[in-house]
Amino acid sequence: MSTSTTTTARRDAAATPTSGRPSWTPVVALSFGIAMVVLSEFLPASVLPALAADVGVSEGTAGLAVAATAIAGAFTAPSIAVLLPRADRRTVLVALLVAAAVSNLAVALAPSFAVLLVGRLLLGVALAGYWSFAFGAGTRAVPGKDHVVSSALAFGTSIATVVGIPLASVVGDAVGWRTTFGGVAVLTAIGAVVLGLTLPSVPPHPAAGLKMLREALRNRRLMAGIACVVLVAFANFTAYPYIRIAIERVDPSTTTWMLLAWGIGGTVGTVLAGVLARWLRPLAATAPLALAFALVLAAFATTVPALAVAVVLWGFAISMMPVITQLWVTRVESERAESAMSLQVTAFQVAITAGSSLGGALLDGYGVRPLMLVGAAAAVAAGLGWAFLRVPRT
């Protein structure tokens, strides 16, 4: 046996405890990776005014930094398993985190908006691939705990929003948005190292590839749910890249605290979605309706208390959706969960692309209120759609 093979075997043995109890360390590492890629994706929203001014574009155009990531992600999510049907998922996940770190470094050093967009396209590849494989890797590490793994990954998203995005706003104001991106690049690289050391080998599904994807696409109930994913993600991301501008419209001095409140609401929503996972259908219907109410309230808020309620409810409602949608698609298509997850990620990325692009156009042309109302309408449609879709019981 070669030295490299021996090292790999020892690492895998260390990652799998001999006591019979599953180790949650790999899931924590996966969650940290999710936190880093999510923080990277939405980092422009925290530093949008400074970023736009520095690279010489309008704030609406700067919002395309989010859309560019989503465009790359929309193409990557359904294709990465097809292109890498036999690759060890641990190797792929680590490589994707490395790519995310490189993309953030490229943005931090970008001399122009065009170069910045190239960096954001690379992030889209990393983000979509990571999301597509992380859930399956987590359930492989701790079998039979799907709802806990889903909540743990979504909790990584919440950590990014509770701590990362408000902190990024503060750091960006204090030392510049480029330093902020550079710092996230370092943290993401650390996450790649930790994941490589803790996650056991994750062989691909024997049927992974184009055939699995085609069969998943034939599942009408799955595709109807994917359409609802598009609607609810579109609802959020028409508005979210411009949340800081919405806050500053009411009171600029509350920006950091409002972003923190959004994240706290998101943490509660993530935990509650995991706890209530057995009632998946009513949960999937009501969370988008709560999001719609929050967006309407944010659109018409003129005082800090009203805006605070809207922001907390907004974070609460949308942060339930990653848990809900992961569980929904993998229950409806349990035999082809990897392809189902890739379609869910694609749905999010398509919606982010369309939503952030439309939101930017509405912001530049009409102000922040119309984009909030468009998002609310899409959220209502998503809630009604899920209300009429059945989901298999576990």
PDB file of C-alpha atoms in Angstrom, residues 55-172:
ATOM      1  CA  VAL A  55     -15.796  50.214  -9.214  1.00  0.00           C
ATOM      2  CA  GLY A  56     -17.776  53.049 -10.773  1.00  0.00           C
ATOM      3  CA  VAL A  57     -21.241  51.540 -11.272  1.00  0.00           C
ATOM      4  CA  SER A  58     -24.717  52.256  -9.911  1.00  0.00           C
ATOM      5  CA  GLU A  59     -25.966  50.375  -6.868  1.00  0.00           C
ATOM      6  CA  GLY A  60     -28.503  48.572  -9.040  1.00  0.00           C
ATOM      7  CA  THR A  61     -25.759  47.438 -11.423  1.00  0.00           C
ATOM      8  CA  ALA A  62     -23.564  46.382  -8.504  1.00  0.00           C
ATOM      9  CA  GLY A  63     -26.374  44.039  -7.480  1.00  0.00           C
ATOM     10  CA  LEU A  64     -25.409  41.999 -10.555  1.00  0.00           C
ATOM     11  CA  ALA A  65     -22.474  40.749  -8.478  1.00  0.00           C
ATOM     12  CA  VAL A  66     -25.073  38.492  -6.840  1.00  0.00           C
ATOM     13  CA  ALA A  67     -26.769  37.677 -10.158  1.00  0.00           C
ATOM     14  CA  ALA A  68     -23.474  36.641 -11.781  1.00  0.00           C
ATOM     15  CA  THR A  69     -22.887  34.097  -9.040  1.00  0.00           C
ATOM     16  CA  ALA A  70     -26.372  32.728  -9.492  1.00  0.00           C
ATOM     17  CA  ILE A  71     -26.015  32.450 -13.284  1.00  0.00           C
ATOM     18  CA  ALA A  72     -22.934  30.257 -12.928  1.00  0.00           C
ATOM     19  CA  GLY A  73     -24.654  28.267 -10.195  1.00  0.00           C
ATOM     20  CA  ALA A  74     -27.734  27.621 -12.302  1.00  0.00           C
ATOM     21  CA  PHE A  75     -25.605  25.907 -14.960  1.00  0.00           C
ATOM     22  CA  THR A  76     -23.316  24.137 -12.499  1.00  0.00           C
ATOM     23  CA  ALA A  77     -25.820  22.497 -10.150  1.00  0.00           C
ATOM     24  CA  PRO A  78     -27.440  20.070 -12.619  1.00  0.00           C
ATOM     25  CA  SER A  79     -24.253  19.412 -14.578  1.00  0.00           C
ATOM     26  CA  ILE A  80     -21.558  18.855 -11.964  1.00  0.00           C
ATOM     27  CA  ALA A  81     -22.747  15.352 -11.022  1.00  0.00           C
ATOM     28  CA  VAL A  82     -23.043  14.524 -14.728  1.00  0.00           C
ATOM     29  CA  LEU A  83     -19.477  15.676 -15.374  1.00  0.00           C
ATOM     30  CA  LEU A  84     -18.115  13.999 -12.225  1.00  0.00           C
ATOM     31  CA  PRO A  85     -20.240  10.851 -11.838  1.00  0.00           C
ATOM     32  CA  ARG A  86     -17.492   8.756 -10.247  1.00  0.00           C
ATOM     33  CA  ALA A  87     -15.538  11.360  -8.277  1.00  0.00           C
ATOM     34  CA  ASP A  88     -15.274  10.995  -4.504  1.00  0.00           C
ATOM     35  CA  ARG A  89     -17.612  13.650  -3.119  1.00  0.00           C
ATOM     36  CA  ARG A  90     -15.129  14.591  -0.368  1.00  0.00           C
ATOM     37  CA  THR A  91     -12.513  15.515  -2.959  1.00  0.00           C
ATOM     38  CA  VAL A  92     -15.054  17.519  -4.935  1.00  0.00           C
ATOM     39  CA  LEU A  93     -16.365  19.382  -1.865  1.00  0.00           C
ATOM     40  CA  VAL A  94     -12.855  20.370  -0.735  1.00  0.00           C
ATOM     41  CA  ALA A  95     -11.950  21.526  -4.248  1.00  0.00           C
ATOM     42  CA  LEU A  96     -15.116  23.629  -4.412  1.00  0.00           C
ATOM     43  CA  LEU A  97     -14.261  25.402  -1.157  1.00  0.00           C
ATOM     44  CA  VAL A  98     -10.797  26.135  -2.528  1.00  0.00           C
ATOM     45  CA  ALA A  99     -12.452  27.609  -5.632  1.00  0.00           C
ATOM     46  CA  ALA A 100     -14.673  29.775  -3.427  1.00  0.00           C
ATOM     47  CA  ALA A 101     -11.602  31.087  -1.592  1.00  0.00           C
ATOM     48  CA  VAL A 102      -9.900  31.924  -4.898  1.00  0.00           C
ATOM     49  CA  SER A 103     -13.027  33.715  -6.137  1.00  0.00           C
ATOM     50  CA  ASN A 104     -13.176  35.924  -3.044  1.00  0.00           C
ATOM     51  CA  LEU A 105      -9.501  36.769  -3.406  1.00  0.00           C
ATOM     52  CA  ALA A 106     -10.083  37.693  -7.051  1.00  0.00           C
ATOM     53  CA  VAL A 107     -12.918  40.031  -6.052  1.00  0.00           C
ATOM     54  CA  ALA A 108     -10.794  41.623  -3.334  1.00  0.00           C
ATOM     55  CA  LEU A 109      -8.086  42.431  -5.888  1.00  0.00           C
ATOM     56  CA  ALA A 110     -10.369  43.220  -8.845  1.00  0.00           C
ATOM     57  CA  PRO A 111      -9.303  46.392 -10.704  1.00  0.00           C
ATOM     58  CA  SER A 112     -12.670  46.706 -12.466  1.00  0.00           C
ATOM     59  CA  PHE A 113     -16.281  45.580 -12.267  1.00  0.00           C
ATOM     60  CA  ALA A 114     -15.716  43.177 -15.187  1.00  0.00           C
ATOM     61  CA  VAL A 115     -12.958  41.347 -13.313  1.00  0.00           C
ATOM     62  CA  LEU A 116     -15.117  41.338 -10.191  1.00  0.00           C
ATOM     63  CA  LEU A 117     -17.903  39.594 -12.146  1.00  0.00           C
ATOM     64  CA  VAL A 118     -15.461  36.903 -13.322  1.00  0.00           C
ATOM     65  CA  GLY A 119     -14.605  36.186  -9.697  1.00  0.00           C
ATOM     66  CA  ARG A 120     -18.276  36.014  -8.833  1.00  0.00           C
ATOM     67  CA  LEU A 121     -18.889  33.537 -11.676  1.00  0.00           C
ATOM     68  CA  LEU A 122     -16.278  31.230 -10.155  1.00  0.00           C
ATOM     69  CA  LEU A 123     -18.055  31.518  -6.819  1.00  0.00           C
ATOM     70  CA  GLY A 124     -21.282  30.412  -8.510  1.00  0.00           C
ATOM     71  CA  VAL A 125     -19.620  27.186  -9.625  1.00  0.00           C
ATOM     72  CA  ALA A 126     -18.301  26.544  -6.123  1.00  0.00           C
ATOM     73  CA  LEU A 127     -21.555  27.429  -4.385  1.00  0.00           C
ATOM     74  CA  ALA A 128     -23.843  25.319  -6.555  1.00  0.00           C
ATOM     75  CA  GLY A 129     -21.597  22.287  -6.503  1.00  0.00           C
ATOM     76  CA  TYR A 130     -21.119  22.487  -2.744  1.00  0.00           C
ATOM     77  CA  TRP A 131     -24.846  22.769  -2.059  1.00  0.00           C
ATOM     78  CA  SER A 132     -25.573  19.871  -4.427  1.00  0.00           C
ATOM     79  CA  PHE A 133     -23.229  17.445  -2.662  1.00  0.00           C
ATOM     80  CA  ALA A 134     -23.159  18.636   0.972  1.00  0.00           C
ATOM     81  CA  PHE A 135     -26.513  17.160   2.032  1.00  0.00           C
ATOM     82  CA  GLY A 136     -25.681  13.711   0.635  1.00  0.00           C
ATOM     83  CA  ALA A 137     -22.241  13.789   2.244  1.00  0.00           C
ATOM     84  CA  GLY A 138     -23.788  14.750   5.577  1.00  0.00           C
ATOM     85  CA  THR A 139     -26.395  11.991   5.504  1.00  0.00           C
ATOM     86  CA  ARG A 140     -23.656   9.520   4.572  1.00  0.00           C
ATOM     87  CA  ALA A 141     -21.663  10.602   7.643  1.00  0.00           C
ATOM     88  CA  VAL A 142     -24.687  10.334   9.979  1.00  0.00           C
ATOM     89  CA  PRO A 143     -27.224   7.963   8.401  1.00  0.00           C
ATOM     90  CA  GLY A 144     -30.893   8.241   9.341  1.00  0.00           C
ATOM     91  CA  LYS A 145     -30.637  11.861  10.491  1.00  0.00           C
ATOM     92  CA  ASP A 146     -31.747  13.665   7.341  1.00  0.00           C
ATOM     93  CA  HIS A 147     -33.730  16.397   9.097  1.00  0.00           C
ATOM     94  CA  VAL A 148     -30.878  17.079  11.532  1.00  0.00           C
ATOM     95  CA  VAL A 149     -28.319  17.280   8.711  1.00  0.00           C
ATOM     96  CA  SER A 150     -30.596  19.613   6.762  1.00  0.00           C
ATOM     97  CA  SER A 151     -31.034  21.834   9.821  1.00  0.00           C
ATOM     98  CA  ALA A 152     -27.285  21.807  10.474  1.00  0.00           C
ATOM     99  CA  LEU A 153     -26.522  22.950   6.942  1.00  0.00           C
ATOM    100  CA  ALA A 154     -29.220  25.591   7.128  1.00  0.00           C
ATOM    101  CA  PHE A 155     -27.774  26.657  10.484  1.00  0.00           C
ATOM    102  CA  GLY A 156     -24.540  27.370   8.628  1.00  0.00           C
ATOM    103  CA  THR A 157     -26.545  29.743   6.481  1.00  0.00           C
ATOM    104  CA  SER A 158     -27.945  31.374   9.600  1.00  0.00           C
ATOM    105  CA  ILE A 159     -24.503  31.806  11.116  1.00  0.00           C
ATOM    106  CA  ALA A 160     -23.435  33.554   7.933  1.00  0.00           C
ATOM    107  CA  THR A 161     -26.386  35.922   8.184  1.00  0.00           C
ATOM    108  CA  VAL A 162     -26.428  36.382  11.972  1.00  0.00           C
ATOM    109  CA  VAL A 163     -22.702  36.957  12.440  1.00  0.00           C
ATOM    110  CA  GLY A 164     -21.063  37.185   9.053  1.00  0.00           C
ATOM    111  CA  ILE A 165     -23.170  39.669   7.127  1.00  0.00           C
ATOM    112  CA  PRO A 166     -23.576  42.254   9.943  1.00  0.00           C
ATOM    113  CA  LEU A 167     -19.878  41.864  10.827  1.00  0.00           C
ATOM    114  CA  ALA A 168     -18.969  42.247   7.163  1.00  0.00           C
ATOM    115  CA  SER A 169     -20.968  45.467   7.078  1.00  0.00           C
ATOM    116  CA  VAL A 170     -19.029  46.809  10.071  1.00  0.00           C
ATOM    117  CA  VAL A 171     -15.659  45.661   8.712  1.00  0.00           C
ATOM    118  CA  GLY A 172     -16.475  47.025   5.286  1.00  0.00           C
TER     119      GLY A 172
END
